Short mmCIF file of C-alpha atoms in Angstrom, two decimals:
data_model
loop_
_atom_site.label_atom_id
_atom_site.label_comp_id
_atom_site.label_asym_id
_atom_site.label_seq_id
_atom_site.Cartn_x
_atom_site.Cartn_y
_atom_site.Cartn_z
CA UNK A 43 250.01 12.08 295.73
CA UNK A 44 251.99 15.21 296.02
CA UNK A 45 252.54 15.26 292.34
CA UNK A 46 249.04 14.85 291.56
CA UNK A 47 247.72 17.34 294.06
CA UNK A 48 250.42 20.10 293.68
CA UNK A 49 250.17 21.95 290.29
CA UNK A 50 253.51 23.33 290.45
CA UNK A 51 254.84 19.79 290.42
CA UNK A 52 253.10 19.26 286.83
CA UNK A 53 256.36 19.02 284.83
CA UNK A 54 258.16 16.39 283.00
CA UNK A 55 260.99 16.03 285.52
CA UNK A 56 258.32 15.14 288.44
CA UNK A 57 256.23 13.01 286.08
CA UNK A 58 259.36 10.75 285.69
CA UNK A 59 260.28 10.77 289.27
CA UNK A 60 256.60 9.74 289.96
CA UNK A 61 256.98 6.78 287.47
CA UNK A 62 260.32 5.67 289.06
CA UNK A 63 258.39 5.51 292.33
CA UNK A 64 255.85 3.81 290.93
CA UNK A 65 258.16 1.11 289.15
CA UNK A 66 260.21 0.98 292.62
CA UNK A 67 256.98 0.05 294.41
CA UNK A 68 255.99 -2.62 292.01
CA UNK A 69 259.52 -4.10 292.33
CA UNK A 70 259.02 -4.36 296.24
CA UNK A 71 255.39 -5.43 296.04
CA UNK A 72 255.99 -8.17 293.47
CA UNK A 73 258.83 -9.55 295.19
CA UNK A 74 257.03 -9.41 298.67
CA UNK A 75 253.91 -11.14 297.05
CA UNK A 76 255.88 -14.09 295.37
CA UNK A 77 257.85 -14.52 298.67
CA UNK A 78 254.65 -14.70 300.61
CA UNK A 79 253.22 -16.95 298.14
CA UNK A 80 256.05 -19.36 298.01
CA UNK A 81 255.98 -19.33 301.97
CA UNK A 82 252.32 -20.35 302.09
CA UNK A 83 252.95 -23.22 299.68
CA UNK A 84 255.89 -24.41 301.49
CA UNK A 85 254.16 -24.63 305.05
CA UNK A 86 250.96 -26.06 303.45
CA UNK A 87 248.69 -23.26 304.16
CA UNK A 88 247.67 -22.88 300.69
CA UNK A 89 246.66 -25.79 298.53
CA UNK A 90 246.91 -24.91 294.61
CA UNK A 91 247.17 -27.15 291.48
CA UNK A 92 250.75 -27.29 290.03
CA UNK A 93 249.52 -25.71 286.86
CA UNK A 94 248.17 -22.89 288.67
CA UNK A 95 251.23 -22.36 290.80
CA UNK A 96 253.35 -22.36 287.47
CA UNK A 97 250.86 -19.57 285.82
CA UNK A 98 250.98 -17.58 288.99
CA UNK A 99 254.75 -17.87 289.08
CA UNK A 100 255.09 -16.68 285.57
CA UNK A 101 252.72 -13.95 286.33
CA UNK A 102 254.65 -12.70 289.11
CA UNK A 103 258.06 -13.18 287.28
CA UNK A 104 256.56 -11.04 284.49
CA UNK A 105 255.67 -8.35 286.98
CA UNK A 106 259.17 -8.30 288.74
CA UNK A 107 261.10 -8.30 285.41
CA UNK A 108 259.08 -5.48 283.84
CA UNK A 109 259.11 -3.53 286.78
CA UNK A 110 262.93 -3.66 287.30
CA UNK A 111 263.45 -2.68 283.47
CA UNK A 112 261.08 0.19 283.94
CA UNK A 113 262.91 1.32 287.17
CA UNK A 114 266.24 1.16 285.36
CA UNK A 115 264.83 2.84 282.31
CA UNK A 116 263.25 5.71 284.29
CA UNK A 117 266.74 6.20 286.20
CA UNK A 118 268.26 6.78 282.62
CA UNK A 119 265.46 8.97 281.49
CA UNK A 120 265.94 11.13 284.74
CA UNK A 121 269.61 11.47 283.96
CA UNK A 122 268.84 12.52 280.31
CA UNK A 123 266.13 14.93 281.62
CA UNK A 124 268.76 16.60 283.96
CA UNK A 125 271.16 16.71 281.28
CA UNK A 126 268.94 18.43 278.89
CA UNK A 127 268.06 20.84 281.58
CA UNK A 128 271.70 21.89 282.19
CA UNK A 129 272.98 21.87 278.73
CA UNK A 130 270.14 22.95 276.85
CA UNK A 131 268.49 25.16 279.55
CA UNK A 132 266.93 27.87 277.14
CA UNK A 133 265.45 25.29 274.81
CA UNK A 134 264.33 22.73 277.68
CA UNK A 135 260.76 23.52 277.46
CA UNK A 136 260.42 23.14 273.93
CA UNK A 137 262.53 19.75 273.88
CA UNK A 138 261.01 18.18 276.87
CA UNK A 139 257.18 19.20 276.18
CA UNK A 140 254.50 17.44 278.41
CA UNK A 141 253.49 15.47 275.28
CA UNK A 142 256.89 13.97 274.74
CA UNK A 143 257.27 13.24 278.31
CA UNK A 144 254.01 11.23 278.43
CA UNK A 145 255.00 9.53 275.12
CA UNK A 146 258.34 8.33 276.74
CA UNK A 147 256.52 7.26 279.90
CA UNK A 148 254.21 5.09 277.76
CA UNK A 149 256.86 3.73 275.55
CA UNK A 150 258.88 2.57 278.71
CA UNK A 151 256.06 0.90 280.49
CA UNK A 152 254.93 -0.90 277.08
CA UNK A 153 258.37 -1.87 275.93
CA UNK A 154 259.14 -3.18 279.62
CA UNK A 155 255.94 -5.31 279.78
CA UNK A 156 256.33 -6.78 276.23
CA UNK A 157 260.18 -7.52 276.91
CA UNK A 158 259.39 -9.29 280.24
CA UNK A 159 256.61 -11.26 278.78
CA UNK A 160 259.08 -12.52 276.05
CA UNK A 161 261.88 -13.08 278.57
CA UNK A 162 259.54 -15.29 280.76
CA UNK A 163 258.30 -17.08 277.73
CA UNK A 164 261.63 -17.92 276.26
CA UNK A 165 263.68 -18.46 279.47
CA UNK A 166 267.12 -19.15 278.89
CA UNK A 167 270.84 -17.87 278.90
CA UNK A 168 269.87 -15.53 275.78
CA UNK A 169 267.38 -13.68 278.17
CA UNK A 170 270.08 -13.35 280.95
CA UNK A 171 272.41 -11.80 278.42
CA UNK A 172 269.86 -9.25 277.18
CA UNK A 173 269.24 -8.32 280.78
CA UNK A 174 272.70 -7.81 281.71
CA UNK A 175 273.57 -5.70 278.42
CA UNK A 176 270.60 -3.54 279.22
CA UNK A 177 271.93 -3.17 282.90
CA UNK A 178 275.38 -2.42 281.46
CA UNK A 179 274.17 -0.01 279.06
CA UNK A 180 272.06 1.97 281.66
CA UNK A 181 275.21 2.19 283.92
CA UNK A 182 277.37 3.60 281.04
CA UNK A 183 274.69 6.00 280.20
CA UNK A 184 273.85 7.27 283.67
CA UNK A 185 277.71 7.14 284.77
CA UNK A 186 278.60 9.23 281.56
CA UNK A 187 275.67 11.87 281.71
CA UNK A 188 276.18 12.57 285.50
CA UNK A 189 279.82 12.72 285.36
CA UNK A 190 279.65 15.14 282.38
CA UNK A 191 277.11 17.37 284.38
CA UNK A 192 279.45 17.36 287.36
CA UNK A 193 282.36 18.36 285.39
CA UNK A 194 280.45 21.30 283.77
CA UNK A 195 279.18 22.47 287.20
CA UNK A 196 282.84 22.48 288.40
CA UNK A 197 284.15 24.55 285.47
CA UNK A 198 281.22 26.69 286.00
CA UNK A 199 281.88 27.32 289.50
CA UNK A 200 285.67 27.91 288.87
CA UNK A 201 284.79 30.58 286.35
CA UNK A 202 282.38 32.43 288.81
CA UNK A 203 285.10 32.22 291.42
CA UNK A 204 287.81 33.76 289.02
CA UNK A 205 285.46 36.59 288.26
CA UNK A 206 284.64 37.26 292.09
CA UNK A 207 288.22 36.66 293.02
CA UNK A 208 286.91 33.84 295.74
CA UNK A 209 288.21 30.42 296.17
CA UNK A 210 285.68 28.91 298.48
CA UNK A 211 282.83 28.94 295.94
CA UNK A 212 284.11 26.19 293.37
CA UNK A 213 285.32 23.98 296.28
CA UNK A 214 281.94 24.06 298.24
CA UNK A 215 280.16 23.63 294.91
CA UNK A 216 282.29 20.83 293.69
CA UNK A 217 281.94 18.97 297.21
CA UNK A 218 278.12 19.18 297.04
CA UNK A 219 278.33 17.87 293.45
CA UNK A 220 280.70 15.25 294.34
CA UNK A 221 278.65 14.08 297.20
CA UNK A 222 275.42 13.94 295.11
CA UNK A 223 277.06 12.22 292.28
CA UNK A 224 278.71 9.69 295.01
CA UNK A 225 275.13 8.89 296.37
CA UNK A 226 273.69 8.58 292.96
CA UNK A 227 276.19 6.18 291.64
CA UNK A 228 277.09 4.53 294.68
CA UNK A 229 273.54 3.45 295.75
CA UNK A 230 272.88 2.40 292.12
CA UNK A 231 275.94 -0.01 292.32
CA UNK A 232 275.18 -1.26 295.74
CA UNK A 233 271.65 -2.00 295.15
CA UNK A 234 271.55 -3.15 291.44
CA UNK A 235 275.17 -4.66 291.25
CA UNK A 236 275.03 -7.95 293.17
CA UNK A 237 271.76 -9.01 291.41
CA UNK A 238 273.33 -8.40 287.90
CA UNK A 239 276.73 -9.84 288.99
CA UNK A 240 274.53 -13.17 290.03
CA UNK A 241 273.30 -12.85 286.38
CA UNK A 242 276.66 -12.46 284.82
CA UNK A 243 278.12 -15.37 286.88
CA UNK A 244 275.21 -17.64 285.83
CA UNK A 245 276.36 -17.07 282.22
CA UNK A 246 280.30 -17.28 282.78
CA UNK A 247 280.75 -19.73 285.49
CA UNK A 248 277.54 -21.75 286.73
CA UNK A 249 279.56 -24.97 287.99
CA UNK A 250 282.39 -23.23 289.80
CA UNK A 251 282.40 -23.61 293.77
CA UNK A 252 283.05 -19.84 294.15
CA UNK A 253 280.11 -18.97 291.93
CA UNK A 254 277.80 -21.59 293.61
CA UNK A 255 278.68 -19.95 297.00
CA UNK A 256 277.78 -16.64 295.62
CA UNK A 257 274.41 -18.10 294.43
CA UNK A 258 273.40 -18.92 297.64
CA UNK A 259 272.49 -15.41 298.67
CA UNK A 260 270.32 -14.41 295.87
CA UNK A 261 267.51 -13.50 298.34
CA UNK A 262 269.91 -10.91 299.77
CA UNK A 263 270.28 -9.51 296.24
CA UNK A 264 266.62 -9.25 295.97
CA UNK A 265 266.38 -7.43 299.36
CA UNK A 266 268.89 -4.81 298.24
CA UNK A 267 266.60 -4.28 295.28
CA UNK A 268 263.79 -3.67 297.54
CA UNK A 269 266.00 -1.22 299.74
CA UNK A 270 266.65 0.76 296.53
CA UNK A 271 262.91 1.29 296.35
CA UNK A 272 263.02 3.17 299.70
CA UNK A 273 266.29 5.17 298.87
CA UNK A 274 265.41 6.30 295.31
CA UNK A 275 262.50 8.79 296.55
CA UNK A 276 265.24 10.32 299.18
CA UNK A 277 267.80 10.60 296.50
CA UNK A 278 265.56 12.11 293.49
CA UNK A 279 262.84 13.92 295.58
CA UNK A 280 265.08 15.42 298.38
CA UNK A 281 268.68 15.64 297.26
#
Protein backbone atom coordinates (compact mmCIF):
# COMPACT_ATOMS: atom_id res chain seq x y z
CA UNK A 1 0.00 0.00 0.00
CA UNK A 2 2.87 2.37 0.85
CA UNK A 3 4.57 1.64 -2.47
CA UNK A 4 1.39 2.25 -4.46
CA UNK A 5 0.60 5.47 -2.59
CA UNK A 6 4.07 7.08 -2.46
CA UNK A 7 5.52 8.08 -5.84
CA UNK A 8 9.01 8.26 -4.33
CA UNK A 9 8.85 4.48 -3.93
CA UNK A 10 8.07 3.85 -7.61
CA UNK A 11 11.43 2.25 -8.41
CA UNK A 12 12.59 -1.31 -9.27
CA UNK A 13 14.02 -1.96 -5.79
CA UNK A 14 10.69 -1.29 -4.08
CA UNK A 15 8.76 -3.22 -6.73
CA UNK A 16 10.91 -6.27 -5.97
CA UNK A 17 10.39 -5.82 -2.22
CA UNK A 18 6.65 -5.52 -2.84
CA UNK A 19 6.65 -8.76 -4.85
CA UNK A 20 8.62 -10.48 -2.09
CA UNK A 21 5.95 -9.34 0.39
CA UNK A 22 3.16 -10.64 -1.87
CA UNK A 23 4.84 -14.03 -2.37
CA UNK A 24 5.53 -14.29 1.38
CA UNK A 25 1.90 -13.47 2.08
CA UNK A 26 0.81 -16.20 -0.35
CA UNK A 27 3.10 -18.71 1.41
CA UNK A 28 1.41 -17.94 4.73
CA UNK A 29 -2.14 -17.73 3.44
CA UNK A 30 -1.91 -20.94 1.39
CA UNK A 31 -0.36 -22.87 4.30
CA UNK A 32 -2.98 -21.60 6.73
CA UNK A 33 -5.86 -22.33 4.34
CA UNK A 34 -4.64 -25.88 3.73
CA UNK A 35 -4.23 -26.47 7.48
CA UNK A 36 -7.72 -25.10 8.17
CA UNK A 37 -9.17 -27.22 5.38
CA UNK A 38 -7.53 -30.40 6.76
CA UNK A 39 -8.72 -29.65 10.31
CA UNK A 40 -12.31 -29.18 9.13
CA UNK A 41 -12.15 -32.52 7.31
CA UNK A 42 -10.59 -34.34 10.28
CA UNK A 43 -13.26 -33.09 12.68
CA UNK A 44 -16.03 -33.85 10.14
CA UNK A 45 -17.16 -30.24 10.12
CA UNK A 46 -16.97 -30.33 6.32
CA UNK A 47 -18.15 -33.15 4.09
CA UNK A 48 -16.55 -33.16 0.65
CA UNK A 49 -16.24 -35.78 -2.07
CA UNK A 50 -12.83 -37.54 -2.22
CA UNK A 51 -12.22 -36.29 -5.78
CA UNK A 52 -12.98 -32.72 -4.70
CA UNK A 53 -10.58 -33.08 -1.75
CA UNK A 54 -7.86 -34.27 -4.13
CA UNK A 55 -8.39 -31.34 -6.53
CA UNK A 56 -8.44 -28.81 -3.68
CA UNK A 57 -5.29 -30.35 -2.19
CA UNK A 58 -3.52 -30.13 -5.56
CA UNK A 59 -4.61 -26.50 -5.97
CA UNK A 60 -3.32 -25.62 -2.50
CA UNK A 61 -0.05 -27.46 -3.11
CA UNK A 62 0.44 -25.59 -6.41
CA UNK A 63 -0.17 -22.26 -4.66
CA UNK A 64 2.27 -23.14 -1.87
CA UNK A 65 4.93 -24.39 -4.29
CA UNK A 66 4.63 -21.40 -6.64
CA UNK A 67 4.71 -18.89 -3.76
CA UNK A 68 7.77 -20.62 -2.24
CA UNK A 69 9.59 -20.53 -5.57
CA UNK A 70 8.66 -16.90 -6.23
CA UNK A 71 9.70 -15.90 -2.70
CA UNK A 72 13.12 -17.52 -3.14
CA UNK A 73 13.43 -16.00 -6.62
CA UNK A 74 12.68 -12.48 -5.41
CA UNK A 75 15.22 -12.87 -2.58
CA UNK A 76 17.76 -13.59 -5.32
CA UNK A 77 16.50 -10.75 -7.53
CA UNK A 78 16.80 -8.27 -4.64
CA UNK A 79 20.37 -9.42 -4.01
CA UNK A 80 21.21 -8.92 -7.72
CA UNK A 81 19.54 -5.50 -7.70
CA UNK A 82 21.61 -4.42 -4.66
CA UNK A 83 24.74 -5.78 -6.34
CA UNK A 84 24.11 -3.68 -9.46
CA UNK A 85 23.43 -0.63 -7.27
CA UNK A 86 26.85 -0.94 -5.60
CA UNK A 87 29.10 -2.14 -8.41
CA UNK A 88 27.43 -0.29 -11.31
CA UNK A 89 26.09 2.76 -9.46
CA UNK A 90 26.44 5.24 -12.34
CA UNK A 91 24.79 2.88 -14.84
CA UNK A 92 22.12 1.50 -12.49
CA UNK A 93 19.18 3.44 -13.93
CA UNK A 94 20.09 2.43 -17.47
CA UNK A 95 20.61 -1.23 -16.51
CA UNK A 96 17.61 -1.71 -14.19
CA UNK A 97 14.85 0.22 -15.95
CA UNK A 98 11.21 0.05 -14.89
CA UNK A 99 10.42 -1.94 -18.04
CA UNK A 100 13.11 -4.53 -17.27
CA UNK A 101 12.00 -4.73 -13.65
CA UNK A 102 8.40 -5.41 -14.72
CA UNK A 103 9.63 -8.04 -17.21
CA UNK A 104 11.66 -9.76 -14.46
CA UNK A 105 8.64 -9.74 -12.14
CA UNK A 106 6.35 -11.25 -14.79
CA UNK A 107 8.92 -13.91 -15.72
CA UNK A 108 9.39 -14.92 -12.05
CA UNK A 109 5.65 -15.29 -11.46
CA UNK A 110 5.00 -17.15 -14.73
CA UNK A 111 7.95 -19.55 -14.34
CA UNK A 112 7.04 -20.20 -10.69
CA UNK A 113 3.42 -20.95 -11.60
CA UNK A 114 4.31 -23.24 -14.53
CA UNK A 115 7.01 -25.06 -12.55
CA UNK A 116 4.72 -25.65 -9.56
CA UNK A 117 2.01 -27.03 -11.86
CA UNK A 118 4.50 -29.46 -13.41
CA UNK A 119 5.85 -30.44 -9.98
CA UNK A 120 2.40 -31.26 -8.61
CA UNK A 121 1.33 -33.08 -11.78
CA UNK A 122 4.49 -35.23 -11.82
CA UNK A 123 5.02 -35.81 -8.12
CA UNK A 124 8.14 -37.82 -7.30
CA UNK A 125 11.79 -37.76 -6.28
CA UNK A 126 12.78 -35.92 -9.45
CA UNK A 127 10.58 -33.00 -8.37
CA UNK A 128 12.14 -32.93 -4.89
CA UNK A 129 15.61 -33.03 -6.46
CA UNK A 130 14.74 -30.04 -8.68
CA UNK A 131 13.49 -28.06 -5.64
CA UNK A 132 16.63 -28.88 -3.64
CA UNK A 133 18.90 -27.86 -6.55
CA UNK A 134 16.94 -24.62 -6.95
CA UNK A 135 17.25 -23.88 -3.21
CA UNK A 136 20.99 -24.59 -3.12
CA UNK A 137 21.52 -22.45 -6.24
CA UNK A 138 19.70 -19.52 -4.63
CA UNK A 139 21.71 -19.93 -1.41
CA UNK A 140 24.97 -19.87 -3.36
CA UNK A 141 23.88 -16.83 -5.39
CA UNK A 142 22.65 -14.80 -2.41
CA UNK A 143 25.63 -15.64 -0.19
CA UNK A 144 28.12 -14.89 -2.96
CA UNK A 145 26.60 -11.52 -3.82
CA UNK A 146 26.14 -10.29 -0.24
CA UNK A 147 29.62 -11.39 0.87
CA UNK A 148 31.16 -9.65 -2.17
CA UNK A 149 29.18 -6.47 -1.41
CA UNK A 150 30.25 -6.58 2.25
CA UNK A 151 33.90 -7.04 1.25
CA UNK A 152 33.73 -4.00 -1.05
CA UNK A 153 32.10 -1.90 1.67
CA UNK A 154 34.81 -2.92 4.14
CA UNK A 155 37.60 -2.01 1.68
CA UNK A 156 35.92 1.28 0.85
CA UNK A 157 35.60 2.21 4.54
CA UNK A 158 39.29 1.41 5.14
CA UNK A 159 40.36 3.64 2.24
CA UNK A 160 38.25 6.52 3.53
CA UNK A 161 39.71 6.02 6.99
CA UNK A 162 43.29 6.04 5.68
CA UNK A 163 42.60 9.30 3.84
CA UNK A 164 41.02 10.91 6.89
CA UNK A 165 43.46 9.22 9.31
CA UNK A 166 40.61 7.91 11.45
CA UNK A 167 40.46 4.31 12.59
CA UNK A 168 36.92 4.22 13.97
CA UNK A 169 35.08 4.60 10.67
CA UNK A 170 35.97 1.25 9.05
CA UNK A 171 35.30 -0.70 12.26
CA UNK A 172 31.88 0.92 12.72
CA UNK A 173 30.93 0.51 9.06
CA UNK A 174 32.19 -3.07 8.97
CA UNK A 175 30.21 -3.94 12.11
CA UNK A 176 27.02 -2.50 10.61
CA UNK A 177 27.64 -4.40 7.38
CA UNK A 178 28.45 -7.60 9.25
CA UNK A 179 25.29 -7.32 11.38
CA UNK A 180 23.10 -6.76 8.32
CA UNK A 181 24.76 -9.64 6.47
CA UNK A 182 24.36 -11.93 9.49
CA UNK A 183 20.67 -11.05 9.80
CA UNK A 184 20.02 -11.62 6.09
CA UNK A 185 21.78 -14.99 5.81
CA UNK A 186 20.92 -16.13 9.35
CA UNK A 187 17.18 -15.65 8.95
CA UNK A 188 17.35 -17.23 5.48
CA UNK A 189 19.04 -20.38 6.84
CA UNK A 190 16.89 -20.64 9.98
CA UNK A 191 13.58 -20.27 8.11
CA UNK A 192 14.33 -22.17 4.90
CA UNK A 193 17.04 -24.64 5.98
CA UNK A 194 14.94 -27.17 7.98
CA UNK A 195 12.31 -27.46 5.24
CA UNK A 196 14.84 -28.17 2.51
CA UNK A 197 16.87 -30.46 4.79
CA UNK A 198 13.63 -32.41 5.13
CA UNK A 199 13.49 -32.71 1.32
CA UNK A 200 17.17 -33.73 1.14
CA UNK A 201 16.63 -36.46 3.74
CA UNK A 202 13.66 -37.79 1.77
CA UNK A 203 16.07 -38.28 -1.15
CA UNK A 204 19.01 -39.67 0.80
CA UNK A 205 17.71 -41.68 3.78
CA UNK A 206 13.91 -42.09 3.76
CA UNK A 207 13.98 -45.37 5.71
CA UNK A 208 16.52 -44.62 8.46
CA UNK A 209 15.13 -44.12 12.02
CA UNK A 210 17.03 -40.86 12.53
CA UNK A 211 15.55 -39.42 9.33
CA UNK A 212 12.05 -40.62 10.26
CA UNK A 213 12.43 -38.83 13.59
CA UNK A 214 13.27 -35.61 11.72
CA UNK A 215 10.26 -36.08 9.41
CA UNK A 216 7.87 -35.93 12.39
CA UNK A 217 8.46 -32.21 12.82
CA UNK A 218 7.44 -31.22 9.29
CA UNK A 219 4.72 -28.87 10.58
CA UNK A 220 7.37 -26.97 12.54
CA UNK A 221 9.33 -26.41 9.34
CA UNK A 222 6.21 -25.00 7.68
CA UNK A 223 5.70 -22.68 10.66
CA UNK A 224 9.27 -21.39 10.18
CA UNK A 225 8.44 -20.58 6.55
CA UNK A 226 5.39 -18.62 7.73
CA UNK A 227 7.54 -16.80 10.33
CA UNK A 228 9.88 -15.82 7.50
CA UNK A 229 6.98 -13.92 5.96
CA UNK A 230 6.87 -11.72 9.07
CA UNK A 231 10.62 -11.17 9.27
CA UNK A 232 11.33 -10.41 5.58
CA UNK A 233 9.57 -6.99 5.52
CA UNK A 234 11.49 -5.93 8.65
CA UNK A 235 14.82 -6.87 7.07
CA UNK A 236 14.29 -5.58 3.53
CA UNK A 237 12.25 -2.47 4.35
CA UNK A 238 13.61 -1.20 7.66
CA UNK A 239 17.19 -2.53 7.68
